CSV table of C-alpha atoms and ligand atoms in Angstrom, one decimal:
chain,number,residue,atom,x,y,z
I,1,MET,CA,0.0,0.0,0.0
I,2,GLU,CA,2.8,2.3,1.1
I,3,ASN,CA,3.3,4.9,-1.6
I,4,ASN,CA,-0.1,4.7,-3.1
I,5,VAL,CA,-1.9,6.0,-0.1
I,6,ARG,CA,-3.8,9.1,-1.0
I,7,VAL,CA,-6.4,10.4,1.4
I,8,ARG,CA,-8.5,13.6,1.5
I,9,PHE,CA,-10.3,15.8,3.9
I,10,ALA,CA,-13.3,17.2,2.1
I,11,PRO,CA,-15.1,19.8,4.1
I,12,SER,CA,-18.0,21.9,2.9
I,13,PRO,CA,-17.3,25.5,3.6
I,14,THR,CA,-20.7,26.1,5.3
I,15,GLY,CA,-19.3,27.6,8.5
I,16,PRO,CA,-16.5,27.0,11.0
I,17,LEU,CA,-15.0,23.6,11.3
I,18,HIS,CA,-16.4,21.7,14.2
I,19,ILE,CA,-13.9,19.9,16.4
I,20,GLY,CA,-15.2,16.6,14.9
I,21,GLY,CA,-14.2,17.8,11.5
I,22,VAL,CA,-10.7,18.7,12.8
I,23,ARG,CA,-10.4,15.1,14.2
I,24,THR,CA,-11.3,13.7,10.7
I,25,ALA,CA,-8.6,15.9,9.2
I,26,LEU,CA,-6.1,14.7,11.8
I,27,PHE,CA,-6.8,11.0,11.3
I,28,ASN,CA,-6.5,11.4,7.5
I,29,TYR,CA,-3.2,13.3,8.0
I,30,LEU,CA,-1.8,10.7,10.5
I,31,PHE,CA,-2.8,7.9,8.2
I,32,ALA,CA,-1.2,9.5,5.2
I,33,LYS,CA,2.0,10.3,7.0
I,34,LYS,CA,2.3,6.9,8.5
I,35,HIS,CA,2.2,5.3,5.1
I,36,GLY,CA,4.3,7.9,3.3
I,37,GLY,CA,1.2,9.0,1.4
I,38,THR,CA,-0.5,12.2,0.4
I,39,PHE,CA,-3.0,14.3,2.3
I,40,VAL,CA,-5.4,16.2,0.0
I,41,LEU,CA,-7.7,19.1,1.0
I,42,ARG,CA,-10.7,19.3,-1.2
I,43,ILE,CA,-13.3,22.0,-0.8
I,44,GLU,CA,-16.8,20.6,-1.5
I,45,ASP,CA,-18.7,23.8,-2.3
I,46,THR,CA,-21.2,22.6,-4.8
I,47,ASP,CA,-24.2,23.6,-2.6
I,48,GLN,CA,-24.4,27.3,-3.4
I,49,ASN,CA,-27.2,27.9,-0.9
I,50,ARG,CA,-25.1,26.8,2.0
I,51,PHE,CA,-21.9,28.7,1.0
I,52,VAL,CA,-20.5,30.9,3.8
I,53,PRO,CA,-17.9,33.5,3.0
I,54,GLY,CA,-14.7,33.1,5.0
I,55,ALA,CA,-15.3,29.4,5.8
I,56,GLU,CA,-12.7,28.1,3.4
I,57,ASP,CA,-10.0,30.4,4.8
I,58,TYR,CA,-11.0,29.4,8.3
I,59,ILE,CA,-10.5,25.7,7.5
I,60,VAL,CA,-7.0,26.4,6.0
I,61,GLU,CA,-6.0,28.5,8.9
I,62,ALA,CA,-7.2,26.0,11.4
I,63,LEU,CA,-5.2,23.2,9.8
I,64,GLU,CA,-2.2,25.4,9.7
I,65,TRP,CA,-2.5,26.4,13.3
I,66,LEU,CA,-2.8,22.7,14.4
I,67,GLY,CA,0.2,21.7,12.3
I,68,ILE,CA,-1.7,19.3,10.0
I,69,PRO,CA,-0.7,20.8,6.6
I,70,PHE,CA,-2.2,19.3,3.4
I,71,ASP,CA,0.1,18.3,0.6
I,72,GLU,CA,-2.3,19.1,-2.3
I,73,GLY,CA,-5.1,21.5,-2.3
I,74,HIS,CA,-6.0,25.1,-3.3
I,75,GLY,CA,-2.7,27.1,-3.2
I,76,LYS,CA,-0.7,23.9,-3.3
I,77,GLU,CA,-1.6,22.7,-6.7
I,78,GLY,CA,-0.8,19.1,-7.5
I,79,PRO,CA,-1.5,17.0,-10.6
I,80,PHE,CA,-5.2,16.5,-9.7
I,81,GLY,CA,-6.5,20.0,-9.3
I,82,PRO,CA,-8.4,22.2,-9.2
I,83,TYR,CA,-9.3,21.2,-5.6
I,84,ARG,CA,-12.4,23.3,-5.2
I,85,GLN,CA,-15.5,21.6,-6.6
I,86,SER,CA,-17.0,24.9,-7.8
I,87,GLU,CA,-14.0,25.1,-10.2
I,88,ARG,CA,-14.6,21.6,-11.4
I,89,LYS,CA,-18.3,22.1,-12.4
I,90,GLU,CA,-17.9,21.1,-16.1
I,91,ILE,CA,-16.4,17.8,-15.1
I,92,TYR,CA,-19.5,16.4,-13.4
I,93,GLN,CA,-22.2,16.8,-16.1
I,94,GLN,CA,-20.6,14.2,-18.4
I,95,TYR,CA,-20.5,11.6,-15.6
I,96,ALA,CA,-24.2,12.2,-14.8
I,97,ALA,CA,-24.9,11.7,-18.5
I,98,GLU,CA,-22.8,8.6,-18.6
I,99,LEU,CA,-24.9,7.0,-15.9
I,100,VAL,CA,-28.1,7.9,-17.6
I,101,GLN,CA,-26.8,6.4,-20.8
I,102,LYS,CA,-25.8,3.2,-19.1
I,103,GLY,CA,-29.2,2.9,-17.5
I,104,TRP,CA,-27.9,3.6,-13.9
I,105,ALA,CA,-29.7,6.9,-13.7
I,106,TYR,CA,-32.6,8.8,-15.2
I,107,TYR,CA,-33.9,12.3,-15.7
I,108,ALA,CA,-36.8,13.4,-13.4
I,109,PHE,CA,-39.0,16.3,-14.0
I,110,ASP,CA,-41.2,16.2,-10.9
I,111,THR,CA,-41.6,19.7,-9.4
I,112,PRO,CA,-41.0,20.3,-5.7
I,113,GLU,CA,-44.7,21.0,-5.3
I,114,ALA,CA,-45.7,17.7,-6.9
I,115,LEU,CA,-43.2,15.8,-4.7
I,116,ASP,CA,-44.6,17.6,-1.6
I,117,ALA,CA,-48.1,16.5,-2.5
I,118,HIS,CA,-46.9,12.9,-2.8
I,119,ARG,CA,-45.3,13.2,0.6
I,120,THR,CA,-48.4,14.6,2.3
I,121,ASP,CA,-50.6,12.1,0.6
I,122,HIS,CA,-48.4,9.2,1.8
I,123,GLU,CA,-48.3,10.6,5.3
I,124,ALA,CA,-52.1,10.8,5.4
I,125,ARG,CA,-52.1,7.1,4.7
I,126,GLY,CA,-49.5,6.4,7.4
I,127,LYS,CA,-46.8,5.8,4.9
I,128,THR,CA,-43.5,7.4,3.9
I,129,PHE,CA,-42.9,8.5,0.3
I,130,ILE,CA,-39.6,7.2,-1.1
I,131,TYR,CA,-38.7,8.0,-4.7
I,132,ASN,CA,-37.5,4.5,-5.7
I,133,TRP,CA,-38.7,1.3,-7.3
I,134,HIS,CA,-42.0,1.5,-5.4
I,135,ASN,CA,-43.2,4.4,-7.4
I,136,ARG,CA,-40.6,5.7,-9.9
I,137,GLU,CA,-42.8,4.1,-12.6
I,138,LYS,CA,-45.7,6.4,-11.7
I,139,LEU,CA,-43.7,9.7,-11.6
I,140,VAL,CA,-42.6,12.1,-14.2
I,141,ASN,CA,-39.2,10.9,-15.5
I,142,SER,CA,-37.3,9.4,-18.4
I,143,LEU,CA,-38.4,6.0,-17.3
I,144,THR,CA,-42.1,6.8,-17.9
I,145,LEU,CA,-41.9,9.5,-20.6
I,146,GLU,CA,-41.2,8.8,-24.3
I,147,PRO,CA,-37.6,9.7,-25.3
I,148,GLU,CA,-38.8,12.5,-27.6
I,149,GLU,CA,-40.8,14.0,-24.7
I,150,VAL,CA,-37.8,13.9,-22.5
I,151,GLN,CA,-35.7,15.6,-25.1
I,152,ARG,CA,-38.4,18.2,-25.7
I,153,ARG,CA,-38.6,19.1,-22.0
I,154,ILE,CA,-34.8,19.4,-21.7
I,155,ASP,CA,-34.6,21.5,-24.9
I,156,ALA,CA,-37.4,23.7,-23.6
I,157,GLY,CA,-35.3,24.4,-20.5
I,158,GLU,CA,-37.6,22.6,-18.1
I,159,ALA,CA,-36.0,22.0,-14.7
I,160,TYR,CA,-34.9,18.5,-14.1
I,161,VAL,CA,-32.7,16.4,-11.9
I,162,VAL,CA,-30.7,13.2,-12.5
I,163,ARG,CA,-31.6,10.5,-10.1
I,164,PHE,CA,-29.7,7.3,-9.4
I,165,LYS,CA,-31.6,4.1,-10.3
I,166,TRP,CA,-31.2,1.5,-7.6
I,167,PRO,CA,-31.4,-2.0,-8.9
I,168,VAL,CA,-34.4,-3.9,-7.4
I,169,ASP,CA,-33.9,-6.7,-4.9
I,170,GLU,CA,-30.2,-6.3,-4.3
I,171,VAL,CA,-28.6,-6.9,-0.9
I,172,LEU,CA,-25.3,-5.1,-0.7
I,173,VAL,CA,-22.4,-6.3,1.4
I,174,LEU,CA,-20.2,-3.4,2.3
I,175,HIS,CA,-16.8,-3.3,4.0
I,176,ASP,CA,-15.6,-0.7,6.4
I,177,LEU,CA,-12.1,-0.8,7.9
I,178,ILE,CA,-13.5,0.1,11.3
I,179,ARG,CA,-16.9,-1.5,11.3
I,180,GLY,CA,-16.3,-4.6,9.3
I,181,GLN,CA,-19.0,-6.0,7.1
I,182,ILE,CA,-22.3,-4.2,6.7
I,183,ARG,CA,-25.3,-5.6,4.8
I,184,ILE,CA,-27.8,-3.2,3.3
I,185,ASP,CA,-31.1,-4.0,1.6
I,186,ALA,CA,-31.1,-1.7,-1.5
I,187,ASN,CA,-34.9,-1.9,-1.7
I,188,LEU,CA,-35.1,0.5,1.2
I,189,LEU,CA,-33.0,3.2,-0.3
I,190,ASP,CA,-34.2,6.1,-2.3
I,191,ASP,CA,-33.1,7.1,-5.8
I,192,LYS,CA,-30.8,9.9,-4.7
I,193,ILE,CA,-30.4,13.0,-6.8
I,194,LEU,CA,-27.0,13.1,-8.4
I,195,PHE,CA,-27.3,16.2,-10.5
I,196,LYS,CA,-29.5,19.3,-9.7
I,197,SER,CA,-31.6,21.6,-11.8
I,198,ASP,CA,-29.1,24.4,-11.1
I,199,GLY,CA,-26.4,22.6,-13.2
I,200,MET,CA,-24.5,21.5,-10.2
I,201,PRO,CA,-23.8,17.9,-9.0
I,202,THR,CA,-24.9,16.9,-5.6
I,203,TYR,CA,-22.4,15.9,-2.9
I,204,HIS,CA,-22.7,12.2,-3.8
I,205,LEU,CA,-21.8,12.5,-7.5
I,206,ALA,CA,-19.1,15.1,-7.1
I,207,ASN,CA,-17.6,13.2,-4.2
I,208,ILE,CA,-17.3,9.9,-6.0
I,209,VAL,CA,-16.1,11.4,-9.3
I,210,ASP,CA,-13.4,13.5,-7.5
I,211,ASP,CA,-12.3,10.6,-5.2
I,212,HIS,CA,-11.9,8.6,-8.4
I,213,LEU,CA,-10.1,11.2,-10.4
I,214,MET,CA,-7.9,12.3,-7.5
I,215,GLN,CA,-7.0,8.6,-7.0
I,216,ILE,CA,-8.0,8.5,-3.4
I,217,SER,CA,-7.1,5.2,-1.9
I,218,HIS,CA,-8.8,5.5,1.5
I,219,VAL,CA,-11.9,7.5,2.5
I,220,ILE,CA,-11.7,8.3,6.2
I,221,ARG,CA,-14.6,10.4,7.3
I,222,GLY,CA,-17.2,10.8,10.1
I,223,GLU,CA,-19.9,8.3,11.0
I,224,GLU,CA,-22.6,10.6,9.7
I,225,TRP,CA,-21.6,9.5,6.2
I,226,LEU,CA,-22.2,5.8,6.8
I,227,PRO,CA,-25.7,6.0,5.4
I,228,SER,CA,-24.3,7.2,2.1
I,229,LEU,CA,-21.8,4.4,1.9
I,230,ALA,CA,-24.2,2.0,-0.1
I,231,LEU,CA,-24.8,4.6,-2.7
I,232,HIS,CA,-21.2,5.5,-3.0
I,233,VAL,CA,-20.1,1.9,-3.4
I,234,GLU,CA,-22.8,1.3,-6.0
I,235,LEU,CA,-21.8,4.4,-7.9
I,236,TYR,CA,-18.3,3.0,-8.2
I,237,LYS,CA,-19.9,-0.2,-9.6
I,238,ALA,CA,-22.0,1.8,-12.0
I,239,PHE,CA,-19.0,3.6,-13.4
I,240,GLY,CA,-16.9,0.4,-13.4
I,241,TRP,CA,-14.3,1.9,-11.1
I,242,GLU,CA,-12.3,0.3,-8.3
I,243,PRO,CA,-13.7,1.8,-5.1
I,244,PRO,CA,-11.4,3.1,-2.4
I,245,GLN,CA,-11.4,1.6,1.1
I,246,PHE,CA,-13.7,3.2,3.6
I,247,ALA,CA,-13.3,4.0,7.3
I,248,HIS,CA,-16.1,5.8,9.2
I,249,LEU,CA,-14.9,7.4,12.4
I,250,PRO,CA,-17.0,7.2,15.6
I,251,LEU,CA,-19.1,10.2,16.7
I,252,ILE,CA,-17.8,12.5,19.3
I,253,LEU,CA,-20.2,12.4,22.3
I,254,LYS,CA,-21.2,15.0,24.9
I,255,PRO,CA,-19.3,15.0,28.2
I,256,THR,CA,-22.1,13.0,29.7
I,257,GLY,CA,-21.6,10.4,27.0
I,258,LYS,CA,-25.2,10.7,25.8
I,259,GLY,CA,-25.7,12.1,22.4
I,260,LYS,CA,-23.6,13.9,19.8
I,261,LEU,CA,-21.4,16.8,21.0
I,262,SER,CA,-23.0,20.1,19.8
I,263,LYS,CA,-22.1,23.7,19.7
I,264,ARG,CA,-24.7,24.3,22.4
I,265,ASP,CA,-22.9,21.9,24.8
I,266,GLY,CA,-19.8,24.0,24.5
I,267,GLU,CA,-21.8,27.2,25.2
I,268,LYS,CA,-23.6,25.7,28.2
I,269,LEU,CA,-20.5,24.1,29.8
I,270,GLY,CA,-18.0,26.7,28.7
I,271,PHE,CA,-15.6,25.0,26.5
I,272,PRO,CA,-14.7,25.6,22.8
I,273,VAL,CA,-16.0,23.3,20.0
I,274,PHE,CA,-14.2,25.2,17.2
I,275,PRO,CA,-10.5,25.3,16.6
I,276,LEU,CA,-10.5,29.1,16.1
I,277,SER,CA,-13.0,31.7,17.1
I,278,TRP,CA,-15.9,32.2,14.8
I,279,ASN,CA,-18.2,35.2,15.4
I,280,GLU,CA,-19.1,35.1,19.0
I,281,SER,CA,-17.9,31.6,19.6
I,282,THR,CA,-14.4,31.3,21.2
I,283,GLY,CA,-12.0,28.8,19.6
I,284,TYR,CA,-9.4,26.6,21.2
I,285,ARG,CA,-6.7,28.9,20.0
I,286,GLU,CA,-8.2,32.0,21.5
I,287,ALA,CA,-9.1,30.2,24.7
I,288,GLY,CA,-5.3,29.7,25.2
I,289,PHE,CA,-4.9,26.1,24.2
I,290,LEU,CA,-1.7,25.0,22.6
I,291,PRO,CA,-2.0,23.3,19.2
I,292,GLU,CA,0.1,20.4,20.5
I,293,ALA,CA,-2.5,19.8,23.3
I,294,VAL,CA,-5.5,20.0,20.9
I,295,LEU,CA,-3.8,17.6,18.5
I,296,ASN,CA,-3.1,15.1,21.3
I,297,PHE,CA,-6.5,15.2,22.8
I,298,LEU,CA,-8.2,14.9,19.4
I,299,ALA,CA,-6.1,11.9,18.6
I,300,MET,CA,-7.4,10.2,21.6
I,301,LEU,CA,-11.0,10.8,20.6
I,302,GLY,CA,-11.8,7.4,19.2
I,303,TRP,CA,-8.3,6.0,18.8
I,304,ASN,CA,-6.0,4.5,21.4
I,305,PRO,CA,-2.6,3.0,21.1
I,306,GLY,CA,-3.5,-0.2,23.0
I,307,THR,CA,-1.3,0.9,25.9
I,308,GLU,CA,-1.7,3.3,28.8
I,309,GLN,CA,0.2,6.0,27.0
I,310,GLU,CA,-1.8,9.2,26.5
I,311,LEU,CA,0.8,11.8,25.8
I,312,PHE,CA,2.0,11.8,22.2
I,313,SER,CA,3.9,14.2,20.1
I,314,LYS,CA,2.9,14.6,16.5
I,315,ALA,CA,5.8,12.4,15.4
I,316,GLU,CA,4.8,9.7,17.9
I,317,LEU,CA,1.2,9.8,16.7
I,318,ILE,CA,2.2,9.3,13.1
I,319,GLU,CA,4.3,6.3,14.2
I,320,ALA,CA,1.6,4.8,16.4
I,321,PHE,CA,-1.5,5.6,14.5
I,322,ASP,CA,-3.5,2.7,13.0
I,323,LEU,CA,-7.0,2.5,11.7
I,324,GLU,CA,-7.4,-0.9,13.3
I,325,ARG,CA,-7.3,0.8,16.7
I,326,VAL,CA,-10.0,3.2,16.0
I,327,GLN,CA,-13.1,2.3,17.9
I,328,LYS,CA,-16.7,1.8,16.6
I,329,SER,CA,-18.5,3.3,19.6
I,330,GLY,CA,-18.8,7.0,20.2
I,331,ALA,CA,-15.9,8.8,21.9
I,332,ARG,CA,-16.8,10.9,25.0
I,333,PHE,CA,-15.5,14.4,25.0
I,334,ASP,CA,-13.9,15.4,28.3
I,335,PRO,CA,-13.2,19.1,28.8
I,336,ASP,CA,-11.2,18.5,32.0
I,337,LYS,CA,-9.0,16.0,30.2
I,338,ASN,CA,-8.4,18.6,27.5
I,339,LYS,CA,-7.2,21.0,30.2
I,340,TRP,CA,-5.0,18.3,31.6
I,341,PHE,CA,-3.3,17.9,28.2
I,342,ASN,CA,-2.8,21.7,27.9
I,343,HIS,CA,-1.3,21.8,31.4
I,344,HIS,CA,1.2,19.2,30.2
I,345,TYR,CA,2.2,21.0,27.0
I,346,LEU,CA,2.4,24.3,28.8
I,347,GLN,CA,5.1,22.8,31.0
I,348,GLN,CA,6.9,21.3,28.0
I,349,LYS,CA,7.3,24.5,26.1
I,350,GLU,CA,10.6,26.4,26.0
I,351,LEU,CA,10.1,29.5,28.2
I,352,LYS,CA,11.5,31.6,25.4
I,353,ASP,CA,8.7,30.5,23.1
I,354,LEU,CA,6.1,31.7,25.6
I,355,VAL,CA,7.6,35.0,26.6
I,356,THR,CA,5.9,37.1,23.9
I,357,PRO,CA,2.4,35.9,24.5
I,358,PHE,CA,3.1,36.0,28.2
I,359,ARG,CA,4.1,39.7,27.9
I,360,LYS,CA,0.9,40.4,26.0
I,361,GLU,CA,-1.2,38.9,28.8
I,362,LEU,CA,0.8,40.9,31.4
I,363,GLU,CA,0.4,44.1,29.4
I,364,ALA,CA,-3.4,43.6,29.3
I,365,ARG,CA,-3.4,43.6,33.0
I,366,LEU,CA,-0.6,46.0,34.0
I,367,GLY,CA,0.1,48.2,31.0
I,368,ASN,CA,3.6,48.7,29.7
I,369,THR,CA,6.1,46.0,30.6
I,370,ASP,CA,9.2,47.5,29.0
I,371,ALA,CA,10.9,47.6,32.4
I,372,TYR,CA,11.1,43.8,32.3
I,373,PRO,CA,13.5,42.3,29.8
I,374,ASP,CA,12.5,38.9,28.4
I,375,HIS,CA,14.7,36.9,30.8
I,376,VAL,CA,12.9,38.4,33.7
I,377,LEU,CA,9.5,37.4,32.3
I,378,GLU,CA,10.9,33.9,31.6
I,379,GLN,CA,12.0,33.6,35.2
I,380,ALA,CA,8.6,34.7,36.5
I,381,LEU,CA,6.8,32.3,34.2
I,382,GLY,CA,9.2,29.5,35.1
I,383,MET,CA,8.3,30.0,38.8
I,384,ILE,CA,4.6,30.0,38.2
I,385,ARG,CA,3.6,27.8,35.3
I,386,GLU,CA,3.4,24.5,37.1
I,387,ARG,CA,0.3,25.8,38.8
I,388,ALA,CA,-1.4,26.8,35.6
I,389,SER,CA,-3.0,25.0,32.7
I,390,PHE,CA,-3.2,28.2,30.5
I,391,LEU,CA,-0.9,31.1,29.9
I,392,SER,CA,-3.6,33.5,31.0
I,393,GLU,CA,-4.0,31.6,34.2
I,394,ALA,CA,-0.2,31.7,34.7
I,395,CYS,CA,-0.3,35.5,34.2
I,396,ASP,CA,-3.1,35.9,36.8
I,397,LEU,CA,-1.1,33.9,39.3
I,398,ALA,CA,2.1,35.8,38.5
I,399,LEU,CA,0.8,39.4,39.0
I,400,PHE,CA,2.1,39.7,42.6
I,401,LEU,CA,5.6,39.3,41.1
I,402,PHE,CA,5.2,42.6,39.3
I,403,ARG,CA,3.1,44.6,41.7
I,404,ALA,CA,2.4,44.6,45.4
I,405,PRO,CA,-0.8,42.8,46.4
I,406,GLU,CA,-3.8,45.1,46.3
I,407,SER,CA,-5.6,43.3,49.0
I,408,TYR,CA,-5.0,40.3,51.3
I,409,GLU,CA,-7.1,37.3,51.3
I,410,GLU,CA,-9.5,37.7,54.2
I,411,LYS,CA,-9.5,34.1,55.4
I,412,ALA,CA,-5.8,34.0,55.3
I,413,VAL,CA,-5.6,37.2,57.4
I,414,ARG,CA,-7.9,35.9,60.0
I,415,LYS,CA,-5.9,32.7,60.3
I,416,GLN,CA,-2.4,34.1,60.1
I,417,TRP,CA,-2.4,37.7,61.3
I,418,LYS,CA,-2.0,37.4,65.1
I,419,GLU,CA,-1.3,40.0,67.7
I,420,GLU,CA,2.4,39.2,67.7
I,421,THR,CA,2.8,39.0,63.9
I,422,PRO,CA,3.6,42.7,63.2
I,423,ALA,CA,6.5,42.7,65.8
I,424,ARG,CA,7.9,39.4,64.4
I,425,LEU,CA,7.7,40.7,60.8
I,426,GLU,CA,9.4,43.9,61.9
I,427,ALA,CA,12.3,42.0,63.4
I,428,LEU,CA,12.4,39.9,60.3
I,429,GLY,CA,12.5,43.0,58.1
I,430,ALA,CA,15.4,44.3,60.1
I,431,LEU,CA,17.2,41.1,59.5
I,432,LEU,CA,16.6,41.1,55.8
I,433,SER,CA,17.5,44.7,55.4
I,434,ALA,CA,20.9,43.9,56.7
I,435,MET,CA,21.5,41.1,54.2
I,436,GLU,CA,24.0,41.9,51.5
I,437,ASP,CA,23.3,38.8,49.4
I,438,PHE,CA,19.6,38.7,48.6
I,439,SER,CA,19.6,35.5,46.6
I,440,SER,CA,17.1,32.8,47.3
I,441,ALA,CA,19.6,30.5,48.9
I,442,ALA,CA,21.1,33.2,51.1
I,443,THR,CA,17.8,34.6,52.5
I,444,GLU,CA,16.6,31.1,53.0
I,445,ALA,CA,19.7,30.2,55.1
I,446,GLY,CA,19.5,33.5,57.0
I,447,VAL,CA,15.8,33.4,57.8
I,448,LYS,CA,15.9,29.8,58.9
I,449,ALA,CA,18.8,30.4,61.2
I,450,TRP,CA,17.0,33.5,62.6
I,451,ILE,CA,13.8,31.5,63.2
I,452,ALA,CA,15.7,28.8,65.1
I,453,GLU,CA,17.6,31.4,67.2
I,454,SER,CA,14.4,33.3,68.1
I,455,GLY,CA,12.8,30.1,69.3
I,456,LEU,CA,9.9,30.7,66.9
I,457,SER,CA,8.3,28.1,64.7
I,458,PHE,CA,8.2,28.1,60.9
I,459,GLY,CA,4.4,28.4,61.1
I,460,GLN,CA,4.7,31.6,63.0
I,461,VAL,CA,6.8,33.3,60.4
I,462,MET,CA,6.5,31.8,57.0
I,463,PRO,CA,2.8,32.0,56.3
I,464,PRO,CA,2.4,35.6,57.4
I,465,LEU,CA,5.4,36.5,55.3
I,466,ARG,CA,3.9,34.8,52.3
I,467,LEU,CA,0.6,36.6,53.0
I,468,VAL,CA,2.3,40.0,52.9
I,469,LEU,CA,4.3,39.3,49.8
I,470,VAL,CA,1.6,37.4,47.7
I,471,GLY,CA,-1.6,38.6,49.3
I,472,ALA,CA,-2.6,34.9,49.7
I,473,LEU,CA,-1.2,31.7,51.1
I,474,GLN,CA,-0.2,30.2,47.8
I,475,GLY,CA,2.6,30.6,45.2
I,476,PRO,CA,6.1,29.4,44.5
I,477,HIS,CA,9.0,29.0,47.0
I,478,LEU,CA,8.9,32.1,49.2
I,479,PHE,CA,12.6,32.8,49.0
I,480,ASP,CA,12.5,32.7,45.2
I,481,ILE,CA,9.7,35.3,45.4
I,482,MET,CA,11.9,37.5,47.6
I,483,ALA,CA,14.9,37.2,45.3
I,484,PHE,CA,12.7,38.0,42.3
I,485,ILE,CA,11.0,41.1,43.6
I,486,GLY,CA,14.2,42.2,45.4
I,487,LYS,CA,15.1,43.5,48.8
I,488,GLU,CA,13.5,46.9,48.6
I,489,GLU,CA,10.2,45.6,47.4
I,490,THR,CA,10.2,42.9,50.0
I,491,LEU,CA,10.7,45.4,52.8
I,492,ASN,CA,8.1,47.7,51.3
I,493,ARG,CA,5.5,44.9,51.3
I,494,ILE,CA,6.3,44.0,54.8
I,495,SER,CA,6.0,47.6,56.1
I,496,HIS,CA,2.8,48.2,54.1
I,497,ALA,CA,1.2,45.1,55.7
I,498,ILE,CA,2.2,46.1,59.1
I,499,ALA,CA,0.8,49.6,58.5
I,500,THR,CA,-2.5,48.5,57.0
I,501,LEU,CA,-3.5,45.2,58.6
I,502,PRO,CA,-5.3,45.4,61.9
D,601,LIG,N1,-18.3,17.4,2.1
D,601,LIG,C1,-18.5,16.3,3.1
D,601,LIG,C2,-18.5,17.0,4.4
D,601,LIG,O1,-18.7,18.1,4.5
D,601,LIG,C3,-17.5,15.3,2.9
D,601,LIG,C4,-17.9,13.9,3.4
D,601,LIG,C5,-16.8,12.9,2.9
D,601,LIG,O2,-15.7,13.0,3.4
D,601,LIG,O3,-17.2,12.1,2.0
D,601,LIG,O4,-18.2,16.4,5.4
């Protein structure tokens, strides 16, 4: 198989890419790279009513941000372009005509009103109207009209569609790489429209023609396309083409595990369902997720390596990925787990690669930060980040390193600020003020010796000192904080607390 692997991600630009679509793109990419194959991006924009401006650029930008670049597609022309279906319009008509000519399809002239009337009529009798072998002989199409009449109507510009003609009494045996064998009774299927009155193919025809012409070897797509599989396989048969192999990926389920994950779930529970922001919906990028984290958690949505390993770099994913280990059942979406992945990758990043966005976060809170060179910000972030899953969170937690606390946590004051505390801190201040070397190690040694000499306990000194420096009882190693803010600021914070706390 190796070098002949060609897969495609074929989104319709009808809006932002849902996280499920991104997962489909990722699995295609991983499969292609694993087998030394080609990953194609094809834009399926034949449905002009559903076209949304900006959606195509959004898709491209999202794939770029995530680091899953396509090898062939618009802007990266290969031998099989163009890669936008709207630019391939002329190609499809001849294939629709070929199917009609071979007896696999027919022209249908039924108006939308007439079809509606049939539907209503069937409903009234407790039945469902299906345009297929049941009633195609009674409707207005090239199976019932004389050839001259068909031609007359076409020449007169009457609206028509081309419908697929399902053979009667055929049971199809389909194969899916994830689901195994599937049997379908073709008598239950409707004669799908392949070509529309507006001169455009439907998704089904364009998709099959392009997959064939683009020499796609494996179709990897979401489970929602499984109902179309029978038609697609039958279309290959009708054309006399070798079909690709198919793999339908499992649905992504709500955090409760019940039902498909929707945009509303994200809004209700406060997590993104889009890779990038779209109108008022915040994307993963804007919410502060790192692309490495998104890639990793998406990979685990429906696939597992068969071991306990959860953390994978992109290279490791390519190495380990296998369609055989993609599950059939839906994959539960877990927002907390996604944060966990982000926490991990935030720790992995080189500090120098985070300093610019960190500075931006800091400036949004404190204004100009020119006083702090990059290495100072890196040091601050290095002290804080293990407590944070996001850079913005790290920034909130780091503010006390850049300005004195504006208030002191009430509960902490009640617990730690005793009658004797001001006098003790005063004495400690005097000790610190006399210290030449204000490095973390030096102050730590000095303060510890002083505590021992004064017959005090750690608990009587350290928590109140933390409170006056941080404003709360959390944060990194206390002596690292003092070294970072410096002697003068440490002493200022001590005197300010003594002056203002009761
Ligand atoms: N255009 C379809 C979509 O929007 C493609 C489905 C397929 O991959 O065949 O998802």
